[in-house]
Every structure is written in structure tokens, then in C-alpha cells.
Amino acid sequence: MVESVFPKRTSIVRRRFVTGAAALSCGAAVFPALARKATIESMVSAELPEAASSFLLNVEKIPVRVGKQHAKGVGINGSLPAPTLRWREGDTVELQVRNHLHEDTSIHWHGIRLPADMDGVPGLSFAGIPAGETFTYRFPVRQNGTYWYHSHSGGQEQAGLYGALVIDPADKPAYTADRDYVVLLSDWTNADPMDIVSNLKFDGDYYNFRQRTVGTFLHDIRKDGLMASVRDRLAWGGMNMAPTDISDVSGIIYTYLMNGRSPAKGWVGLFRPGERIRLRFINAASMTLFDVRIPGLTMQVVASDGNDVEPVPVDEFRIAPAETYDVIVQPTTDEPYTIFVQSEDRTGYARGTLATHDGLLGPIPPMDPRPLRTMADMGMGSMKNMSMTGEPKSDPMAGMDMPSHEKTTPDSQSVEQDKTVHHHAAMHDMDMSNMAGMDMGNMDMPGMSMHHSMPHEGSSSSIKEQRAVSGSPAAMPETQPAKLKTGVEVQSLAPQPQNRLGEAGDGLDGNGRRCLRYTDLRALKPWTDPREPSREIVLHLTGNMERFIWGFNGKKFSEAEPIRLMLGERVRFVLINDTMMEHPIHLHGLWSELENGQGAFQPYKHTVNVKPGERLSYLVSADTPGLWAYHCHLLYHMDTGMFRTVVVS
Ligand SMILES: [Cu+2]
């Protein structure tokens, strides 16, 4: 394996190291499809196309040039990323997908609620599209908003087979804007996705150079003959040898793209001062969480995963792979504004500019310090939020200056009101689900008794309220992870998983900006299924970083039974993240109603990002029969086991 791996890696590292600092200022990374269009045209290319109901999509190999490197990607109709599709709610769409590759392909319509056989997951909802053949997707469009589509076959998603999907509402849109742009974010690599998996299996920190010692780093460089570039690389990356566990795959091999454009130039969206601009952010990256901000502008978050929410003014938000957020901005001056999108691990960024005319580029701010994982990320509770006696503070954000988050008050009030109930509920919950898997050795925390170690800190959402209400035997968890123990597939268990919905995420909280939190998301319309859930399905997100094995409840997909739901039933999924990484969990075909404390106005999502050491829950109405995929949307986590089948029958 090493033999086959290292030659490839040499070229990867060479490209990145050679272009590292330079590419950011002068290298070109233009995809042919976009390059064919002149500059001004490429600027309008992220504007929405005409809505249509019939499409012919040719999946094909596409030459790609990033810097001086030529590579092959997978795109559609000569375009990589694949073209933006615009549909109308109420239409029946028909999409003929013709496979010009020498391997199977597939298109999954991400977040779209449709018959299971149209969902596009090979081996689950259909057979896949063999080389040379055409498959016709046909289904009614019953929703509106910002979504996307991508391949569910092998590494094709990493290789470029993803595109934006915008659906016009049947009624008047909740929010109007003068301009409407898609901002599709992705992570490009010239490496073969299958090689990335084997490299990660070989060494979980393979792409995490900043975790290596100076010695091994230099050894690698010497081996690769890249001494000349070491200094540049060190300067650019601000080499820091402290341990870090942020991303599995990093800017070492990724170039971060905005609408297919590298940071060298970035994408440009035109505007006139005073206009309202809607930006539809889609994270189509395979492995990268992004932090998005536009220095000088406040963003009003108006939709999440395609669903309208009450406007939330923010300076910054984190977007996990597969999530979408719509924001509205209104620049009043004619200066250029940079859309600055850092990877969570701060090893690179994508960027674009909102400008009044072609050729204007906004300034690039310095990258923020890279986040460091904390006790909370290890599921050890949050020390900063615990008093000496171990009593929880009611509001995890207390003491932080977050002027725009008016909803902090109602949240913390509800915690106060329900404190007794919470405590009881938390203990009940611990008894039922967490005790079995707890490593008591980890509980040796001075000043904290077992009693105070319950996962109640910051539990401002309705989880506990709901559980108190539904705490009858009938509502006992049914899918319990039977005695989870640490081992090969479970490197660690979170002794104190906690509600972290009121946190923006590692590296964001306390950075001086108003950062979006899940608790801020409040749907414009109340939920359509007010029933209480009849049972809970508890899933631990587990893994072993060293071996790059990921799973639910300590099991890989290949070892696990499907999750069975009865058609029409309403259930609560409880997710407990025992790992030190975020996992954006995506349920196909059904909505996930995030229990974020907004009651009947909880937001509908298709992808829920679970922070390290976090426990969260969402409700699911099993209203569409069939086999549905359920998985982490980090491509290589899904690939190595964090995947389940959900059967609705
Ligand atoms: Cu994951």
C-alpha cells in the first residue's frame, strides 16, 4: 500500500507546497467550463437560470486545471461544478441522466422529499446508472428553497459531481431580494478519493501536517524533494506543532472553491449599492466545515436547509457539509466586499467578492487562529460553564457579548422554569442510555460527584421538556446501544455529553463576532405534525481515529441492522457524539425537526451537524415509505462505516 500511496502523495504535496503561498495571490484555478465564459459572464453564472421541469444531464469526465496541475473531474454538461438547476414547487420534474463514464454513476437530490425509488442511492433506492445508460428521474416537487444534488457513487462527489438546486415557491417568497446568487462551496483535490481513504486508514493524521513533529515533517519534505518550498509553507501555514484534531483532510491537498473558483481570483457577484442580495450558501464539500463571513456586512440568515426561518442577524456562521443557509445582505456603499470562507481547521479558504463592477476585489482578512478541541469536545462536560459545586449555569452563553441574540432570554428562562424536571429527566436518561457505556475511570473529576455529572449543562432546548412530558414507560428508548464499550471501533465514549445547540462551534464562540447558533433557528411556519413521538432511537456516533473506522453504536454499516420505522409513526432520534469531530448527519427522504427550544417552530433540516461531545435530538415523521440512507455527510466517514439504512414500512 505504501508503495502505491507515496508516489501519488508526492505530486499532491508538490502541488500544494509549490502553489501554497503563491497560488493564493497569483495562481489560476479556472475550470474549463467557467473559463470558456468571459469574466463578466462568469460573474452572472451564479445568478439563477430559468426555471424548467425537463432536463438532460450528461455525466462526463471534465478536464480541470488547478494552478499548473491538470486533472480530471466528473461534471455535467461540460460544467464542474454541475450546473445550477431551478425548479418550481408544484411541477413534476423529469431529469434524464446519461452516464458517459466507464463506471456506474448516480444522482441524489439532497434534501428533496420524493418517492424512495427516485432518491438515487445505488443499492438502496435504485440500482444505479451503469456506464453508457440513461436513467430518468421523475417526481413531483413538493417543497421550495435552496438544495443541491450530488453523486452517491464512489468518490464522484469528491471529484466534482455536485450542483446547486433552487426551487421557486408556489406562493410568494417569504423574503424578496433584488439579486439572487448561489454560493456553492467545495473542496477540490487532484488526489484520487480512493487513495485518500487508504491514506487515512494508514494514518488518521495523514493530512494533518500540523500535528506532526518538525522531524517527520522535514523528513517528508526531503523525501519529496521539496526543501525549497518548506519555508514558504511554514510561513503560509503559520506552522504550529501543537496537537490538533480538527479535520481529517486539510488544505494540504484541498483547494477550497467558491462556485468552482479558487481563492486566486474567487467568484464575483455584482450589485448596486442599496440592493438586497440573497446569497444561497451550499456546502458541497466532501470533508470540510466552513466558517462564512463578509467583513463589513451583517448577514440576515433567512433559510436553513431550504426552509424559511425568522431572520437572524449574524456576522458569521459555520456551515457543515451538505447544509444550506440563505442570507440577505444589503451593502450601501460601492466598495467591494469579500465573502471570506475559512475551512474550520484554518488550513485554507475560499473567497468571493460582492462588487459594483468587474475587476474589483475585496481585501483578504487574516485567517483566524485554528480552533483547539477542549474538555467539552471530549464529552467531559464544559468546565467553563460549571461552578465549583458542579451546579450548571442556566445559560452557556452567559457573560458573552452577543447583542443580536435576543432569544437567549427566553431560552434561559425555560431552563429556570423546568430545572427540577430537567434534573429528573437527565438522571432518568443517564440511567437508561449512558451508564452502560460509561468508562467510570473518566469520571474521576475532583469536586464533581456522579450526581453533578449528569448531562444537563446548557440544556435549554425542549429535549428535556419533551422527555419530561413523554417520560412514561411507553416512551422508553427502544433502540439502545447495548453496553457500548471502548474497543477497536469505539475509541472513546463521552461520559458527559451535553446540549451544545447554544454554541456556534469551536473557534467561533467568543471570537467577538455574532455567530449563528442552532438555537437561533426559528421556523416561519409551525410544524405540520404536532404529535408527541412514540419512541426514541438513541444512536451513539462512534469511531476510532487511529484506524479511521466510523460508525453508529460502535458498528460499521456492514455489521448493522437497519433502523426500522413504521409508516406514519413519529419518533425522536437522539444522537450522542462520542468522538472529537463534528458529524453532519443526513437523513434522506424525511425531515429532521431539530429540537432546539423553538417548540412548534423548530426548524426542519435534512442535515444536522453534531458537535464533539454533544447530545442532541430531532423528531422525524415517517411519512414516506421505502429504504432511506442515513449517514454522516463527511464522505470518508460515510465510506468507512457511519451509514445506516432506515426502512419505513
Ligand atoms: Cu462523520
XYZ file of C-alpha atoms and ligand atoms in Angstrom:
650
model
C 0.000 0.000 0.000
C 2.780 2.370 0.939
C 4.355 1.967 -2.460
C 1.211 2.914 -4.286
C 0.387 5.678 -1.887
C 3.553 7.699 -1.686
C 4.203 8.425 -5.344
C 0.758 9.961 -5.587
C 1.239 11.837 -2.413
C 4.430 13.337 -3.721
C 2.661 15.020 -6.537
C -0.113 16.144 -4.279
C 2.244 17.659 -1.790
C 4.335 19.171 -4.505
C 1.410 20.968 -5.994
C 0.223 22.282 -2.719
C 3.614 23.269 -1.487
C 4.685 24.879 -4.674
C 1.472 26.747 -5.123
C 0.657 27.110 -1.429
C 1.529 30.713 -0.800
C 1.822 31.711 -4.408
C -1.446 30.315 -5.642
C -3.364 32.370 -3.189
C -2.094 35.543 -4.736
C -1.447 34.809 -8.375
C -2.101 31.181 -9.331
C -5.047 30.452 -11.538
C -7.545 27.732 -10.901
C -10.150 28.000 -13.542
C -12.386 25.208 -14.635
C -12.756 24.998 -18.381
C -16.500 25.287 -18.296
C -16.268 28.538 -16.489
C -13.158 29.648 -18.313
C -14.978 29.464 -21.624
C -17.207 32.198 -20.383
C -15.590 35.589 -20.193
C -15.100 37.300 -16.873
C -18.330 39.227 -16.886
C -20.279 36.139 -17.836
C -18.733 34.089 -15.127
C -19.949 36.725 -12.743
C -23.538 36.179 -13.679
C -23.076 32.419 -13.821
C -24.104 32.098 -10.195
C -27.284 34.018 -10.908
C -30.216 31.705 -11.130
C -31.022 30.126 -14.504
C -34.587 29.960 -15.829
C -36.833 27.539 -14.031
C -37.617 24.393 -16.007
C -39.176 20.989 -15.465
C -37.311 18.880 -18.011
C -33.553 18.315 -18.052
C -30.976 16.249 -19.891
C -27.904 15.791 -17.732
C -24.783 14.231 -19.251
C -22.429 12.906 -16.593
C -18.926 13.040 -18.008
C -15.237 13.403 -17.324
C -14.143 17.013 -17.366
C -10.600 18.365 -17.598
C -9.725 20.503 -14.624
C -6.843 22.852 -14.103
C -5.877 23.939 -10.636
C -2.746 26.052 -10.695
C -0.449 24.345 -13.183
C -1.811 20.896 -12.485
C -4.154 19.253 -14.898
C -6.584 16.707 -13.606
C -9.838 15.026 -14.498
C -13.025 15.651 -12.638
C -16.590 14.485 -13.062
C -19.138 17.071 -14.103
C -22.341 17.533 -16.051
C -22.882 19.062 -19.497
C -19.325 20.398 -19.594
C -19.609 22.048 -16.228
C -17.841 21.406 -12.938
C -19.453 22.055 -10.506
C -22.541 20.692 -12.246
C -24.992 23.322 -13.482
C -27.442 25.023 -11.152
C -30.934 23.624 -11.657
C -34.025 25.695 -10.954
C -37.377 24.052 -10.388
C -40.860 25.267 -9.459
C -42.797 23.950 -6.492
C -45.880 22.126 -7.780
C -44.262 20.993 -11.053
C -43.390 17.422 -11.856
C -39.755 17.408 -12.923
C -38.194 14.943 -15.310
C -34.433 14.530 -15.392
C -32.721 12.216 -17.832
C -29.277 11.375 -16.537
C -26.968 9.894 -19.167
C -23.816 8.192 -17.917
C -20.790 8.818 -20.142
C -18.329 7.436 -17.578
C -16.755 3.976 -17.602
C -18.273 3.236 -14.211
C -21.683 3.405 -12.538
C -22.990 6.772 -11.541
C -25.981 8.171 -9.659
C -27.570 11.468 -8.728
C -29.054 12.004 -5.286
C -31.377 15.004 -4.863
C -30.210 16.191 -1.486
C -32.979 17.267 0.892
C -35.710 16.610 -1.641
C -38.744 14.700 -0.402
C -39.672 12.269 -3.123
C -40.610 8.630 -3.723
C -37.788 6.379 -2.470
C -37.033 4.925 -5.901
C -36.196 8.441 -7.158
C -33.758 9.228 -4.339
C -30.714 7.977 -6.216
C -28.723 5.858 -3.768
C -27.314 2.811 -5.576
C -28.106 -0.489 -3.932
C -30.733 1.080 -1.729
C -33.322 3.056 -3.616
C -32.336 2.054 -7.146
C -29.733 0.013 -8.976
C -27.505 2.890 -10.034
C -26.878 4.043 -13.596
C -24.484 1.713 -15.444
C -21.887 3.083 -17.864
C -23.444 4.128 -21.145
C -27.009 4.059 -19.857
C -29.646 6.650 -19.106
C -31.892 6.806 -16.072
C -34.929 9.053 -15.920
C -35.886 10.591 -12.609
C -39.463 11.824 -12.443
C -41.219 13.155 -9.334
C -43.468 15.957 -8.118
C -41.797 18.900 -6.396
C -43.464 19.469 -3.039
C -41.146 21.992 -1.397
C -39.131 25.097 -2.165
C -35.832 26.686 -1.224
C -32.121 26.054 -1.654
C -30.902 22.473 -2.032
C -28.271 20.651 -4.038
C -27.608 17.410 -5.817
C -24.613 15.101 -5.952
C -23.400 11.657 -6.884
C -23.811 8.851 -4.363
C -21.348 6.613 -6.213
C -17.779 6.065 -5.036
C -15.666 9.186 -4.964
C -17.586 11.068 -7.664
C -18.863 13.634 -5.219
C -15.278 14.486 -4.284
C -14.390 14.589 -7.984
C -16.866 17.366 -8.734
C -20.268 15.784 -9.339
C -22.337 18.253 -7.349
C -24.543 21.189 -8.263
C -26.971 23.676 -6.766
C -30.717 23.208 -6.794
C -33.070 26.146 -6.315
C -36.838 25.684 -6.097
C -39.205 28.626 -6.514
C -42.093 28.672 -4.044
C -45.617 28.152 -5.353
C -46.715 31.160 -3.322
C -44.966 34.454 -2.922
C -41.475 34.097 -1.435
C -41.225 34.938 2.247
C -38.258 37.215 1.582
C -37.654 39.268 -1.516
C -34.322 40.366 -2.901
C -33.021 42.383 -5.831
C -30.333 39.848 -6.635
C -30.187 36.161 -6.058
C -26.924 34.224 -6.154
C -25.886 30.687 -5.395
C -22.655 30.406 -3.392
C -21.554 26.813 -3.771
C -18.591 25.860 -1.590
C -16.462 22.785 -2.175
C -13.074 21.177 -1.598
C -11.115 20.201 -4.700
C -8.204 17.793 -4.808
C -6.217 16.263 -7.616
C -5.800 13.168 -5.466
C -7.820 10.059 -6.141
C -10.556 9.836 -3.496
C -9.840 6.143 -3.024
C -6.207 6.993 -2.243
C -7.374 9.482 0.348
C -9.313 6.745 2.108
C -6.350 4.370 2.117
C -4.059 7.112 3.344
C -6.419 7.875 6.204
C -6.675 4.185 7.031
C -2.887 4.053 7.003
C -2.649 7.080 9.298
C -5.634 9.025 10.625
C -3.477 12.160 10.781
C -2.148 11.730 7.290
C -3.292 15.150 6.084
C -2.933 16.838 9.412
C 0.633 18.037 8.971
C 0.402 20.428 11.833
C 0.109 17.537 14.198
C 3.417 16.078 13.130
C 6.777 16.788 14.656
C 9.260 19.013 12.920
C 11.408 15.962 12.332
C 8.870 13.871 10.459
C 7.700 16.912 8.582
C 11.173 17.670 7.293
C 11.750 14.027 6.575
C 8.674 14.003 4.378
C 9.734 17.113 2.588
C 13.218 15.759 1.943
C 11.736 12.559 0.715
C 9.566 14.535 -1.650
C 12.384 16.777 -2.720
C 10.643 19.914 -1.684
C 13.126 21.609 0.607
C 12.901 24.833 -1.306
C 9.270 25.207 -0.525
C 9.401 24.400 3.146
C 9.980 27.947 4.246
C 7.072 29.271 2.237
C 4.862 26.595 3.531
C 5.802 27.254 7.111
C 5.177 30.938 6.708
C 1.881 30.470 4.955
C 0.504 27.939 7.324
C 1.872 29.529 10.465
C 3.171 26.118 11.393
C 2.209 25.185 14.855
C 3.133 21.787 16.148
C 0.545 21.592 18.869
C -1.769 18.601 18.735
C -4.955 19.237 16.878
C -7.903 17.195 15.824
C -9.983 19.397 13.587
C -10.187 17.954 10.100
C -9.210 14.615 8.613
C -8.358 16.104 5.266
C -6.883 19.584 5.061
C -5.605 22.390 2.875
C -2.517 20.246 2.371
C -4.330 18.634 -0.541
C -7.515 20.665 -0.808
C -8.107 23.837 -2.740
C -11.271 25.430 -1.405
C -13.608 26.646 -4.106
C -16.467 29.118 -4.337
C -18.704 28.446 -7.332
C -15.816 26.476 -8.804
C -13.312 29.305 -8.449
C -10.107 29.019 -6.449
C -9.058 31.712 -3.960
C -6.654 33.194 -6.511
C -9.484 35.149 -8.048
C -12.571 33.873 -6.441
C -16.101 34.305 -7.596
C -17.571 37.781 -8.122
C -21.187 38.816 -7.635
C -22.264 42.219 -8.918
C -24.563 44.616 -7.078
C -25.644 48.236 -6.916
C -25.442 49.985 -3.549
C -28.660 49.692 -1.577
C -29.796 46.477 -3.205
C -30.854 43.460 -1.209
C -28.791 40.461 -2.232
C -29.813 36.914 -1.427
C -26.870 34.534 -1.144
C -27.692 30.840 -1.125
C -24.783 29.146 0.599
C -24.416 25.445 -0.092
C -21.621 23.371 1.403
C -20.899 20.777 -1.267
C -17.510 19.883 0.221
C -16.696 16.256 0.871
C -14.890 16.775 4.166
C -14.742 20.458 5.086
C -16.736 22.573 7.512
C -16.590 26.236 6.534
C -16.927 29.459 8.521
C -18.529 32.185 6.431
C -18.381 35.942 6.906
C -18.499 39.108 4.849
C -16.432 41.707 6.719
C -18.336 44.983 6.841
C -21.759 43.436 6.261
C -24.350 41.939 8.558
C -25.924 38.807 7.139
C -29.596 38.116 7.816
C -30.000 34.348 7.898
C -33.428 33.695 6.361
C -33.405 29.983 5.499
C -31.754 26.802 6.672
C -31.695 23.598 4.624
C -34.315 25.049 2.272
C -36.761 26.121 4.957
C -37.579 29.731 5.821
C -36.633 30.921 9.288
C -37.152 34.199 11.120
C -34.290 36.499 10.164
C -31.214 36.166 12.381
C -28.605 38.922 12.023
C -25.102 37.475 12.226
C -21.516 38.337 11.385
C -20.527 34.737 10.795
C -21.884 31.238 10.546
C -20.495 27.732 10.330
C -21.820 25.528 7.542
C -21.216 21.790 7.660
C -21.014 19.644 4.544
C -24.483 19.220 2.972
C -26.123 22.070 4.890
C -27.517 25.140 3.150
C -28.108 28.633 4.531
C -29.701 31.559 2.724
C -28.669 35.008 3.869
C -29.656 38.501 2.763
C -27.155 41.347 2.753
C -27.616 44.970 1.810
C -24.373 46.812 1.067
C -24.887 50.569 0.947
C -21.518 51.722 -0.378
C -19.822 50.843 -3.651
C -16.766 49.296 -2.060
C -16.002 45.632 -2.734
C -16.984 43.192 -0.004
C -15.121 39.933 0.466
C -17.066 36.757 1.091
C -14.472 35.061 3.250
C -14.896 31.358 3.861
C -12.296 29.687 6.052
C -12.010 25.958 6.456
C -12.697 25.046 10.056
C -9.100 23.920 10.568
C -7.803 27.193 9.074
C -5.602 25.461 6.524
C -7.145 27.425 3.691
C -10.090 29.415 2.470
C -12.431 30.075 -0.396
C -13.359 33.599 -1.293
C -15.501 35.754 -3.476
C -16.301 39.425 -3.851
C -19.514 41.390 -3.962
C -18.560 44.245 -6.248
C -20.176 47.099 -8.150
C -18.176 46.326 -11.277
C -15.838 43.804 -12.757
C -12.233 43.746 -11.581
C -12.867 44.988 -8.074
C -11.529 42.645 -5.449
C -12.137 42.918 -1.750
C -9.302 42.710 0.768
C -8.488 39.311 2.262
C -8.541 39.374 6.047
C -6.038 37.299 8.006
C -7.203 33.822 8.844
C -8.405 33.249 12.376
C -6.475 31.047 14.770
C -7.272 27.404 14.358
C -9.679 26.061 16.953
C -8.419 23.786 19.670
C -10.520 20.974 20.981
C -11.488 21.253 24.640
C -12.827 19.196 27.505
C -16.308 19.715 26.110
C -15.251 18.139 22.846
C -14.124 15.054 24.701
C -17.584 14.798 26.163
C -16.195 15.730 29.567
C -18.701 18.498 30.081
C -17.839 22.137 29.848
C -15.739 23.264 32.766
C -16.237 26.896 31.958
C -19.943 26.507 32.474
C -19.739 24.667 35.748
C -19.491 26.365 39.093
C -17.269 24.868 41.774
C -20.159 22.936 43.212
C -20.900 21.442 39.861
C -24.234 23.174 39.531
C -24.981 24.083 35.962
C -25.357 27.652 34.919
C -28.591 28.177 33.123
C -27.130 29.761 30.033
C -23.949 28.510 28.439
C -23.523 31.853 26.752
C -23.795 33.828 29.982
C -21.169 36.502 30.171
C -20.630 36.547 26.447
C -21.396 39.633 24.495
C -23.890 38.547 21.895
C -26.080 41.570 21.329
C -28.142 40.235 18.490
C -29.328 37.075 20.122
C -32.469 38.215 21.814
C -33.631 34.664 22.062
C -31.077 33.959 24.750
C -33.532 35.259 27.280
C -36.499 33.012 26.532
C -34.190 30.027 26.375
C -32.616 30.574 29.722
C -35.983 31.302 31.242
C -37.318 27.994 30.129
C -34.353 26.302 31.720
C -35.016 28.023 35.001
C -38.680 27.113 34.958
C -38.048 23.492 34.261
C -35.000 22.971 36.354
C -36.472 20.289 38.586
C -37.959 18.460 35.704
C -34.719 18.683 33.816
C -32.746 17.190 36.584
C -35.026 14.296 36.966
C -35.199 13.777 33.242
C -31.460 13.913 32.900
C -30.938 11.278 35.552
C -33.557 9.077 34.075
C -31.877 9.469 30.774
C -28.443 8.715 32.128
C -29.704 5.573 33.750
C -31.258 4.368 30.581
C -28.700 5.123 27.968
C -25.385 6.413 29.136
C -24.437 4.469 32.210
C -23.833 1.281 30.354
C -21.255 2.824 28.139
C -19.547 4.994 30.666
C -15.969 4.462 31.460
C -16.028 5.173 35.149
C -12.328 5.833 35.102
C -13.048 9.019 33.268
C -15.398 10.191 35.945
C -12.613 10.930 38.359
C -13.100 14.658 38.333
C -12.345 16.449 41.581
C -15.263 18.235 43.113
C -17.809 16.554 40.931
C -19.973 13.830 42.234
C -21.787 11.470 39.929
C -24.913 13.400 40.643
C -23.440 16.567 39.250
C -22.013 14.894 36.231
C -25.323 14.425 34.555
C -25.573 15.827 31.070
C -27.765 18.747 31.916
C -25.485 21.653 31.311
C -26.914 24.257 29.000
C -29.897 22.128 28.195
C -32.048 24.953 27.090
C -33.820 23.119 24.320
C -37.075 21.353 24.624
C -35.417 17.947 24.747
C -35.792 17.721 28.455
C -39.210 19.289 28.451
C -40.327 16.791 25.906
C -38.764 13.942 27.734
C -40.406 15.013 30.971
C -43.726 15.008 29.206
C -43.136 11.767 27.440
C -41.268 10.124 30.277
C -43.748 7.288 30.568
C -42.621 3.704 30.100
C -44.153 3.747 26.643
C -41.645 6.367 25.634
C -38.626 4.401 26.830
C -35.835 4.252 24.344
C -36.158 1.249 22.136
C -33.003 1.176 20.153
C -30.487 1.242 22.949
C -26.843 0.693 22.250
C -26.441 -2.413 24.364
C -23.474 -1.885 26.660
C -21.237 0.195 24.459
C -17.650 -0.455 25.414
C -14.477 1.089 24.157
C -12.555 -1.051 21.730
C -11.387 -1.176 18.174
C -14.463 0.549 16.787
C -15.158 2.770 19.783
C -12.084 4.715 20.717
C -13.829 6.756 23.380
C -17.194 7.405 24.981
C -18.425 10.785 26.118
C -19.006 10.478 29.867
C -20.874 13.784 29.942
C -22.387 14.534 26.556
C -24.142 17.873 26.641
C -26.508 20.064 24.746
C -24.344 22.349 22.631
C -27.052 23.806 20.396
C -26.444 27.191 22.010
C -22.835 27.207 20.847
C -21.692 28.366 17.436
C -18.844 25.877 17.389
C -15.162 25.508 18.183
C -13.224 28.584 17.130
C -16.345 30.736 16.821
C -17.678 31.182 20.332
C -16.039 34.167 21.937
C -14.343 35.408 18.758
C -16.018 38.798 19.125
C -18.462 38.312 16.265
C -22.121 37.405 16.327
C -22.090 33.791 15.211
C -25.135 31.765 14.285
C -26.210 29.070 16.737
C -28.715 26.295 16.132
C -30.888 27.730 18.916
C -31.353 30.863 16.768
C -33.195 28.977 14.035
C -36.934 29.516 14.338
C -39.212 28.350 11.546
C -41.563 30.879 9.957
C -44.388 28.339 9.955
C -45.308 25.922 12.756
C -44.679 22.228 12.287
C -47.271 20.183 10.446
C -47.208 17.154 12.767
C -47.826 18.204 16.376
C -47.910 14.627 17.726
C -45.623 13.540 20.519
C -43.043 10.986 19.432
C -43.975 7.437 20.401
C -40.396 6.274 20.986
C -36.764 7.271 20.934
C -33.957 5.909 18.846
C -30.640 6.537 20.553
C -27.576 6.473 18.371
C -24.022 6.991 19.519
C -21.728 8.449 16.884
C -18.586 6.423 17.379
C -15.228 5.939 15.775
C -11.578 5.194 16.011
C -9.385 7.961 14.663
C -6.275 5.784 14.616
C -7.828 3.192 12.362
C -10.186 5.559 10.605
C -13.239 3.473 11.405
C -16.545 5.278 11.894
C -19.982 4.029 12.835
C -23.158 4.286 14.845
C -23.238 2.497 18.204
C -19.816 1.010 17.557
C -20.857 -0.764 14.406
C -19.986 -0.245 10.810
C -22.709 -0.307 8.184
C -21.738 -3.836 7.163
C -22.273 -5.122 10.698
C -25.529 -3.345 11.475
C -29.230 -3.989 11.194
C -31.348 -1.338 9.516
C -33.294 1.151 11.622
C -36.979 0.256 11.196
C -39.746 2.830 11.330
C -43.456 2.230 10.924
C -45.092 4.236 8.183
C -46.856 7.161 9.823
C -45.075 6.953 13.150
C -43.331 9.865 14.776
C -40.056 9.160 16.516
C -37.283 11.023 18.257
C -33.727 10.412 17.163
C -31.227 11.082 19.957
C -27.653 11.456 18.799
C -24.698 11.298 21.177
C -21.346 12.178 19.689
C -18.636 10.149 21.414
C -15.938 11.370 19.054
C -13.910 14.564 18.941
C -15.100 15.564 15.496
C -18.239 17.129 14.123
C -20.501 14.796 12.185
C -23.122 16.292 9.858
C -25.790 13.589 9.937
C -28.105 13.412 6.942
C -31.406 11.555 6.801
C -32.710 11.011 3.271
C -36.348 11.388 2.305
C -37.730 12.635 5.627
C -37.430 15.866 7.567
C -35.424 16.124 10.775
C -37.095 18.624 13.132
C -34.289 19.873 15.320
C -35.321 20.142 18.984
C -33.676 23.480 19.570
C -36.101 25.006 22.039
C -38.381 26.654 19.491
C -41.337 24.356 20.194
C -43.787 24.196 17.309
C -41.434 26.457 15.346
C -38.487 24.075 15.403
C -36.649 24.209 12.107
C -36.917 21.444 9.539
C -33.497 20.268 8.464
C -32.101 17.500 6.280
C -28.612 17.597 7.768
C -27.828 18.154 11.432
C -24.265 18.897 12.447
C -23.454 17.188 15.764
C -20.594 18.774 17.671
C -17.975 16.714 19.510
C -19.230 15.545 22.893
C -22.736 16.728 22.041
C -26.099 15.189 22.685
C -28.982 16.464 20.585
C -32.285 15.219 19.283
C -34.734 15.711 16.466
C -38.178 14.472 15.569
C -38.984 12.529 12.442
C -42.416 11.841 10.961
C -42.034 8.670 8.919
C -44.443 9.773 6.221
C -42.810 8.278 3.125
C -42.244 4.538 2.732
C -39.081 2.975 1.409
C -35.406 2.400 2.094
C -33.614 5.592 3.041
C -29.936 6.285 3.540
C -28.874 7.742 6.883
C -25.280 8.790 7.196
C -22.568 11.214 8.126
C -22.026 13.602 5.225
C -18.259 13.618 5.628
C -17.595 11.442 2.606
C -14.841 9.350 4.144
C -16.757 8.833 7.375
C -19.710 7.526 5.399
C -17.379 5.417 3.347
C -15.760 3.803 6.379
C -18.946 2.903 8.221
C -21.005 5.831 9.506
C -24.007 4.778 7.448
C -27.312 3.055 8.166
C -30.378 2.085 6.226
C -33.653 3.457 7.562
C -36.606 1.319 6.494
C -40.045 2.931 6.560
C -42.788 0.332 6.057
Cu -18.660 11.864 10.400
